Short mmCIF file of C-alpha atoms and ligand atoms in Angstrom, two decimals:
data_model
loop_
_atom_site.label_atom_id
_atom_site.label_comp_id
_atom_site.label_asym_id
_atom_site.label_seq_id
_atom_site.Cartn_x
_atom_site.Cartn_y
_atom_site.Cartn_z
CA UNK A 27 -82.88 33.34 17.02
CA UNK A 28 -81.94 29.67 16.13
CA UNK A 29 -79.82 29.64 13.20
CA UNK A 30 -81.57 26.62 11.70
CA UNK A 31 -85.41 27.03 10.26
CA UNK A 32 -88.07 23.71 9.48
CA UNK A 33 -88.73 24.35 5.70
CA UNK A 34 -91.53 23.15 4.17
CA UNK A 35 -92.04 22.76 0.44
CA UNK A 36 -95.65 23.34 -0.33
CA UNK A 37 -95.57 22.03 -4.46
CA UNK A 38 -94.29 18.50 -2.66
CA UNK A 39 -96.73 18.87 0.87
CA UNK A 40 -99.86 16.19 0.26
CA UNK A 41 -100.92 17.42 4.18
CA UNK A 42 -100.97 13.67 4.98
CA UNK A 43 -100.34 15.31 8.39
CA UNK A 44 -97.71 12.36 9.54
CA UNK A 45 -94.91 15.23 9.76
CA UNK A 46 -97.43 16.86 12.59
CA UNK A 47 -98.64 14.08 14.72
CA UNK A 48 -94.79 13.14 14.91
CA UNK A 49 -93.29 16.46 15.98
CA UNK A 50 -92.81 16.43 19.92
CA UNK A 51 -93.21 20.42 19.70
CA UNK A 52 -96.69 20.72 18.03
CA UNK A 53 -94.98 22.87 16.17
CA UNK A 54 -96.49 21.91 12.41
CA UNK A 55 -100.07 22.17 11.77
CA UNK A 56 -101.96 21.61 8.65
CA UNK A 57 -104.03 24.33 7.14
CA UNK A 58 -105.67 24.09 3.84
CA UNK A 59 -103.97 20.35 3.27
CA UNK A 60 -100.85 21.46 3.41
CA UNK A 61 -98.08 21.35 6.40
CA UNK A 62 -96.99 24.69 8.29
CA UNK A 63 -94.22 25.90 11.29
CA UNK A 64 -96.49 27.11 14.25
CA UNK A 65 -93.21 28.72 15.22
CA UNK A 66 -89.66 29.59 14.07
CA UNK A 67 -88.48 28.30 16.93
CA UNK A 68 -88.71 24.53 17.98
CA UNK A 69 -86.18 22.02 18.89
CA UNK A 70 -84.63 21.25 15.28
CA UNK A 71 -84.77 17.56 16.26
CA UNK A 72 -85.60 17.11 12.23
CA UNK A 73 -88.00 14.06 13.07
CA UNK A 74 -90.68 15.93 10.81
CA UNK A 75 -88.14 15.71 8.16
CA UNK A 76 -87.00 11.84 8.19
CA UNK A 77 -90.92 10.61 8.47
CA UNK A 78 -92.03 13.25 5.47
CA UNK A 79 -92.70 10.51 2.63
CA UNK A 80 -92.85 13.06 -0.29
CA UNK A 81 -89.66 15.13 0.96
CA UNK A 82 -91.81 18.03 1.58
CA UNK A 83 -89.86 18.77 4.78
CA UNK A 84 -85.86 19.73 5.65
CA UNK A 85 -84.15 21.34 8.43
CA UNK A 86 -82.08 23.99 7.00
CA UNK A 87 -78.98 25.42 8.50
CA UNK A 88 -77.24 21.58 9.57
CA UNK A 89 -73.77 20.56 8.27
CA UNK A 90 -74.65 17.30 6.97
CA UNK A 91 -77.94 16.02 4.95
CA UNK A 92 -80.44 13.47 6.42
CA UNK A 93 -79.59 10.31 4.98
CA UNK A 94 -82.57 8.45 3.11
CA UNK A 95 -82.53 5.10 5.35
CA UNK A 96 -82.22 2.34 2.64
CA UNK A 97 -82.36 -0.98 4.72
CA UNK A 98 -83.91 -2.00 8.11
CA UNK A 99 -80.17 -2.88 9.99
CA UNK A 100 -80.97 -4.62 13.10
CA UNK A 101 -78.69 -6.23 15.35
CA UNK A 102 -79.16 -9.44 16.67
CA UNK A 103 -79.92 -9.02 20.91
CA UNK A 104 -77.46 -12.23 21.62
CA UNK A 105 -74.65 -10.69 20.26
CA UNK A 106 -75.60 -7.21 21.77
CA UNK A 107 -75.91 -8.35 24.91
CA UNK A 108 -72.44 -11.02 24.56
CA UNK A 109 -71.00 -7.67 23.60
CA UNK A 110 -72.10 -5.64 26.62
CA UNK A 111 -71.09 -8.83 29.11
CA UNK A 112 -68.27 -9.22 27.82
CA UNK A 113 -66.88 -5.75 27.75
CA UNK A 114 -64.31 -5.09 30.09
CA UNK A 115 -62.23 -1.43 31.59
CA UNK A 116 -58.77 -2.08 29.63
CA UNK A 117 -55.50 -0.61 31.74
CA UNK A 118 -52.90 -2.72 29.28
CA UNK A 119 -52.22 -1.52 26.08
CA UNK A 120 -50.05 -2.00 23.02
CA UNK A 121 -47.97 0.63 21.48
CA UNK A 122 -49.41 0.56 18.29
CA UNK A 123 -50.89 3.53 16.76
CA UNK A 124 -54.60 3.35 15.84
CA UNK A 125 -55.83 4.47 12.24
CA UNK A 126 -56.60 8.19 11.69
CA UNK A 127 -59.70 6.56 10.07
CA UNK A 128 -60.61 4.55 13.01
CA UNK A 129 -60.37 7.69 15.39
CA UNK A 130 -62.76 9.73 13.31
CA UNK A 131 -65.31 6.37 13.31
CA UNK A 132 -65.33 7.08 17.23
CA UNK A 133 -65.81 10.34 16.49
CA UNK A 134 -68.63 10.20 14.43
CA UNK A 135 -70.40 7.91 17.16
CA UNK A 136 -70.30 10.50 19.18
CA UNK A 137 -70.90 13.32 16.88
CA UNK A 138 -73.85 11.10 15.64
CA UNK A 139 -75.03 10.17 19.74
CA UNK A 140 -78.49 11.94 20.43
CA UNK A 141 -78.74 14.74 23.27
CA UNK A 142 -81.20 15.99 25.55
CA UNK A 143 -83.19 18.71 24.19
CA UNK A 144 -81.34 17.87 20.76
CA UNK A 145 -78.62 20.56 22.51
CA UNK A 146 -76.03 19.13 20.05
CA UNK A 147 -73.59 20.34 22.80
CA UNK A 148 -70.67 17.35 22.77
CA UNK A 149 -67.26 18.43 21.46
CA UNK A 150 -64.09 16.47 21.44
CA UNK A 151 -60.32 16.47 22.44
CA UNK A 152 -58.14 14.38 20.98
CA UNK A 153 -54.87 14.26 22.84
CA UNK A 154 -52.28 12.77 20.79
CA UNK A 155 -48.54 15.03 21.19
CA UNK A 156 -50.18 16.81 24.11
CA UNK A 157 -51.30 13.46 25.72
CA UNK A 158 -48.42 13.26 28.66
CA UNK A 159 -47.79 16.48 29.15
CA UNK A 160 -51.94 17.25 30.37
CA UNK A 161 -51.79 13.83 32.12
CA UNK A 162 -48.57 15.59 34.26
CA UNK A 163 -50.59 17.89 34.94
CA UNK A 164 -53.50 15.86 36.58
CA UNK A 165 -50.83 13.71 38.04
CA UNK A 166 -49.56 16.64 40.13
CA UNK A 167 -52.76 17.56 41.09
CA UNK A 168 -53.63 14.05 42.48
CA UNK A 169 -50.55 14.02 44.19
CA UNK A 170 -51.30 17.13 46.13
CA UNK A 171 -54.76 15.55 46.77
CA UNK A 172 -53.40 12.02 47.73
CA UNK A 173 -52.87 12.62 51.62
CA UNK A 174 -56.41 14.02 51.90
CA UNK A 175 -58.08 10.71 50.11
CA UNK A 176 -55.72 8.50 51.70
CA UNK A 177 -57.04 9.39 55.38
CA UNK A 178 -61.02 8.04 54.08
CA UNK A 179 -59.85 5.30 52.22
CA UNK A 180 -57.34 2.01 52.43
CA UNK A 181 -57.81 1.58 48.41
CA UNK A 182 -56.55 4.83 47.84
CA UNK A 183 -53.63 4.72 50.20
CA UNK A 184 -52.94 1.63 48.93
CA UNK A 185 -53.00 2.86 45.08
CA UNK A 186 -49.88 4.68 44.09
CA UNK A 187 -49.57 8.43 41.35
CA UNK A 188 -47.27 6.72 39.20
CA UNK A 189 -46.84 9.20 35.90
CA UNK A 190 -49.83 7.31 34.14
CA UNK A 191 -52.00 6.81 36.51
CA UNK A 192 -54.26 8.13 34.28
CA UNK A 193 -54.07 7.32 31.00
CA UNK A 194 -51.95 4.12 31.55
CA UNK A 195 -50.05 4.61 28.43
CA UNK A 196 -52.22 4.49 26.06
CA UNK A 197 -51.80 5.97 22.72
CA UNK A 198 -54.96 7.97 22.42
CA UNK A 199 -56.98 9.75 24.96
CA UNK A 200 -60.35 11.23 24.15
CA UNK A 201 -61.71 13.96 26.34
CA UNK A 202 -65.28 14.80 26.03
CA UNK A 203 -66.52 18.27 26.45
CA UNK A 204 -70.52 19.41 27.13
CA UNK A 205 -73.13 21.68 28.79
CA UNK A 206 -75.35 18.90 29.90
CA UNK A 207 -72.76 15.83 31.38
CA UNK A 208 -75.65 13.04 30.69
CA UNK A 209 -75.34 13.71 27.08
CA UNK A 210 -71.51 13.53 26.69
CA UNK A 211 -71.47 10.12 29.05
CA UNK A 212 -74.51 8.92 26.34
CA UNK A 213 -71.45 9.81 23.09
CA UNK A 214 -68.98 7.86 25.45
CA UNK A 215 -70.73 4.90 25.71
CA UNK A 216 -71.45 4.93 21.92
CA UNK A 217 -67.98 5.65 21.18
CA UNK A 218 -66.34 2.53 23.45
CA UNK A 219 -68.98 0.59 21.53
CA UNK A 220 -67.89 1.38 17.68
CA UNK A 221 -63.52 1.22 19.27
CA UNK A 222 -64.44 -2.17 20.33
CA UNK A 223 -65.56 -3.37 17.25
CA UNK A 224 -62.64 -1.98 15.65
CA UNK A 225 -61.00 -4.43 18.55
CA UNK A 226 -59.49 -1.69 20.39
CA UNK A 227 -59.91 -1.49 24.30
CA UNK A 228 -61.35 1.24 26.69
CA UNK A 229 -60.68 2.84 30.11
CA UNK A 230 -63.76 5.67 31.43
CA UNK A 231 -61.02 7.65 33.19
CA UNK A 232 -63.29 9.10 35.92
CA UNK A 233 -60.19 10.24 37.93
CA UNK A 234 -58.95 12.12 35.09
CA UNK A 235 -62.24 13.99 34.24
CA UNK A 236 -62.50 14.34 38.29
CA UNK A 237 -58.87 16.06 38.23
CA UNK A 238 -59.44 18.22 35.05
CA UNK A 239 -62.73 19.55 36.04
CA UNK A 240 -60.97 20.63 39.44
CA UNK A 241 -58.05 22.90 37.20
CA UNK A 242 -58.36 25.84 35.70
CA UNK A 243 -55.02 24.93 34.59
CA UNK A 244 -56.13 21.96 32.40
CA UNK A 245 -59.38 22.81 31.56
CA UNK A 246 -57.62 26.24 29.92
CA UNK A 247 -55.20 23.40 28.10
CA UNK A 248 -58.04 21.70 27.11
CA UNK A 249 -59.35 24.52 25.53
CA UNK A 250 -62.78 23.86 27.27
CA UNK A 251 -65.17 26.45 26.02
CA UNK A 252 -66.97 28.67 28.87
CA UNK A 253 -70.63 26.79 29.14
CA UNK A 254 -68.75 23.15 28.97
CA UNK A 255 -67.22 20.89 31.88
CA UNK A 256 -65.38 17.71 30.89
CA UNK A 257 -68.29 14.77 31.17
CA UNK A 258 -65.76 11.66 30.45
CA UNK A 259 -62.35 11.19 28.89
CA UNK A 260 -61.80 7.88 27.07
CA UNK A 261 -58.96 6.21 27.22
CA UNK A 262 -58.33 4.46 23.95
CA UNK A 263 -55.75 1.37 22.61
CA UNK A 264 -55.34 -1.89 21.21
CA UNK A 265 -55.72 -4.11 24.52
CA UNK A 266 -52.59 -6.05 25.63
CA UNK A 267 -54.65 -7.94 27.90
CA UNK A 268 -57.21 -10.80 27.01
CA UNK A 269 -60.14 -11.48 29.28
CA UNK A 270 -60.96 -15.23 29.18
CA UNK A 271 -64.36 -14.59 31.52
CA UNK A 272 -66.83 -12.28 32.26
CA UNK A 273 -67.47 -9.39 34.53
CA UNK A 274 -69.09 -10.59 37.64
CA UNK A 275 -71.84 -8.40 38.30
CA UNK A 276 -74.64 -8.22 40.83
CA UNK A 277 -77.71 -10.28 40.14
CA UNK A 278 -80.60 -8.00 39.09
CA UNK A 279 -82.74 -5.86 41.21
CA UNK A 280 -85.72 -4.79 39.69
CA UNK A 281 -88.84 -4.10 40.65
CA UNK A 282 -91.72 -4.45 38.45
CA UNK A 283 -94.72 -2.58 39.20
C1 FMN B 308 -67.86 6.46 34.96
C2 FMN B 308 -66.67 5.56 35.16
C3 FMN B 308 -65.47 6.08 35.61
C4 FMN B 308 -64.36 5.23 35.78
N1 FMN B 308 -63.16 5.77 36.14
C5 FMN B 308 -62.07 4.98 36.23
C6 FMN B 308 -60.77 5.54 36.50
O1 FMN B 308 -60.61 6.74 36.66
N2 FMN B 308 -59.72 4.69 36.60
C7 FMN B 308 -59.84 3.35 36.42
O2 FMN B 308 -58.83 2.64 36.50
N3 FMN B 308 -61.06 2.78 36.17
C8 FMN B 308 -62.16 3.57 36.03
N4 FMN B 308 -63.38 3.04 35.70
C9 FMN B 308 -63.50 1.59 35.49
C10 FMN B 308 -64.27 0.86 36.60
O3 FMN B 308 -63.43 0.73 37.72
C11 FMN B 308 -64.71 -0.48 36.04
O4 FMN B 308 -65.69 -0.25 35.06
C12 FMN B 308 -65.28 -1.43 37.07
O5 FMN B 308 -64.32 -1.76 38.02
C13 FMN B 308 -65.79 -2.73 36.45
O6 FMN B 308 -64.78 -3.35 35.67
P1 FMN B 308 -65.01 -3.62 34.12
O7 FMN B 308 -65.24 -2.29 33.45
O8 FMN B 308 -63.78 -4.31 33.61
O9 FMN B 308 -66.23 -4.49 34.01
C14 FMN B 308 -64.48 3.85 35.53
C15 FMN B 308 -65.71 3.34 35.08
C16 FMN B 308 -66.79 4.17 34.89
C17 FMN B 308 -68.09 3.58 34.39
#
């Protein structure tokens, strides 16, 4: 039984009937001009709620409220795109602390990042004291692994475990837990977006989620719930490095049909 229920007030309900042709579920129907739950059950998504012009309709059982959208924000598609090009995998970073405030910002993208089947199923790590001690840990392990790798590939023989290999130092390190890996990559992404407008710099460390996925050892220091599997770990810092051009990048294949 899901612990959160679509409630609809009936004194505010004009059965306009915009709350039903939006739901994805066909779960609202309107009898006698007025708006009712087909089922109990449904996928809480809450879209019946934020299209609802009289207020009729809520989502009970959430942490936070739905906030009434004042103002149409949109963001200009040159700068989004300057932004994405632009973008670079940071390995050089300054030993400055980021803002507590900052941190929870990149949080909250992620918290805030939309899921497949509105699962809701993305849950953090921060490693902060515990940061070099789990990174030893993955170290190790690589170092066990490195003679296997090394036989299939020149890059890897030629790259070398130093103590940071993964998290090259910098001073925070988020690790991203979920059920469905598409939908904690989707919270990464958003998160690198909001640290780099706070001007910090990010590494994807897929070698680090590779290494903690294969260890019982770190996953259990991780905390990682039974269900969950690590889908990225961000490496997070203010970038002692300054790109002066962009990525170079395939040209596009497409096909349009
Ligand atoms: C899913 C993913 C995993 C990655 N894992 C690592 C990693 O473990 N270590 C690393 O140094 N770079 C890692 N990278 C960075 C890529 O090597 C980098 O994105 C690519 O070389 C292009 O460079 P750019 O990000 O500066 O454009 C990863 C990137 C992605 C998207």
């Amino acid at each position: 039984m899901s612990q959160h229920k679509v409630m609809i007030d009936t004194d505010k309900c004009v059965g306009c009937g915009i709350c039903a042709k939006t739901c994805v579920a066909h779960n609202i129907a309107i009898n006698d001009k007025k708006a009712e739950t087909v089922l109990d059950d449904c996928l809480m998504c809450g879209q019946c709620a934020a299209v609802c012009p009289k207020e009729a309709v809520s989502v009970s059982g959430y942490d936070d409220k739905q906030i009434k959208k004042e103002e149409n924000i949109r963001l200009n598609p040159d700068d989004v795109l300057e932004v994405i090009r632009f973008r670079r995998s940071v390995r050089q970073f300054k030993q400055e602390k980021i803002p507590r405030e900052i941190i929870e910002q990149i949080l909250e993208a992620g918290r805030l990042t939309h899921t497949a089947k509105n699962m809701q199923d993305v849950s953090f790590v921060v490693l902060d004291q515990e940061k070099d001690r789990i990174e030893q840990m993955a170290v190790s392990l690589f170092k066990k692994m490195k003679p296997f790798a090394d036989l299939f590939s020149p890059m890897a023989k030629n790259n070398k475990i130093t103590d940071h290999f993964f998290f090259f130092n910098a001073p925070v390190v988020i690790v991203i837990l979920a059920e469905n890996k598409t939908n904690g990559i989707l919270a990464a992404q958003n998160m690198e977006f909001v640290a780099e407008a706070h001007g910090l710099g990010v590494l994807f460390s897929g070698y680090f989620t590779t290494a903690a996925n294969a260890s019982r050892k770190i996953k259990n220091s991780l905390e990682v719930p039974r269900g969950k599997s690590i889908a990225m770990t961000l490496v997070i810092g203010y970038p002692d490095v300054k790109f002066l051009r962009s990525a170079p990048r395939k040209k596009l294949d497409v096909t349009y049909m």
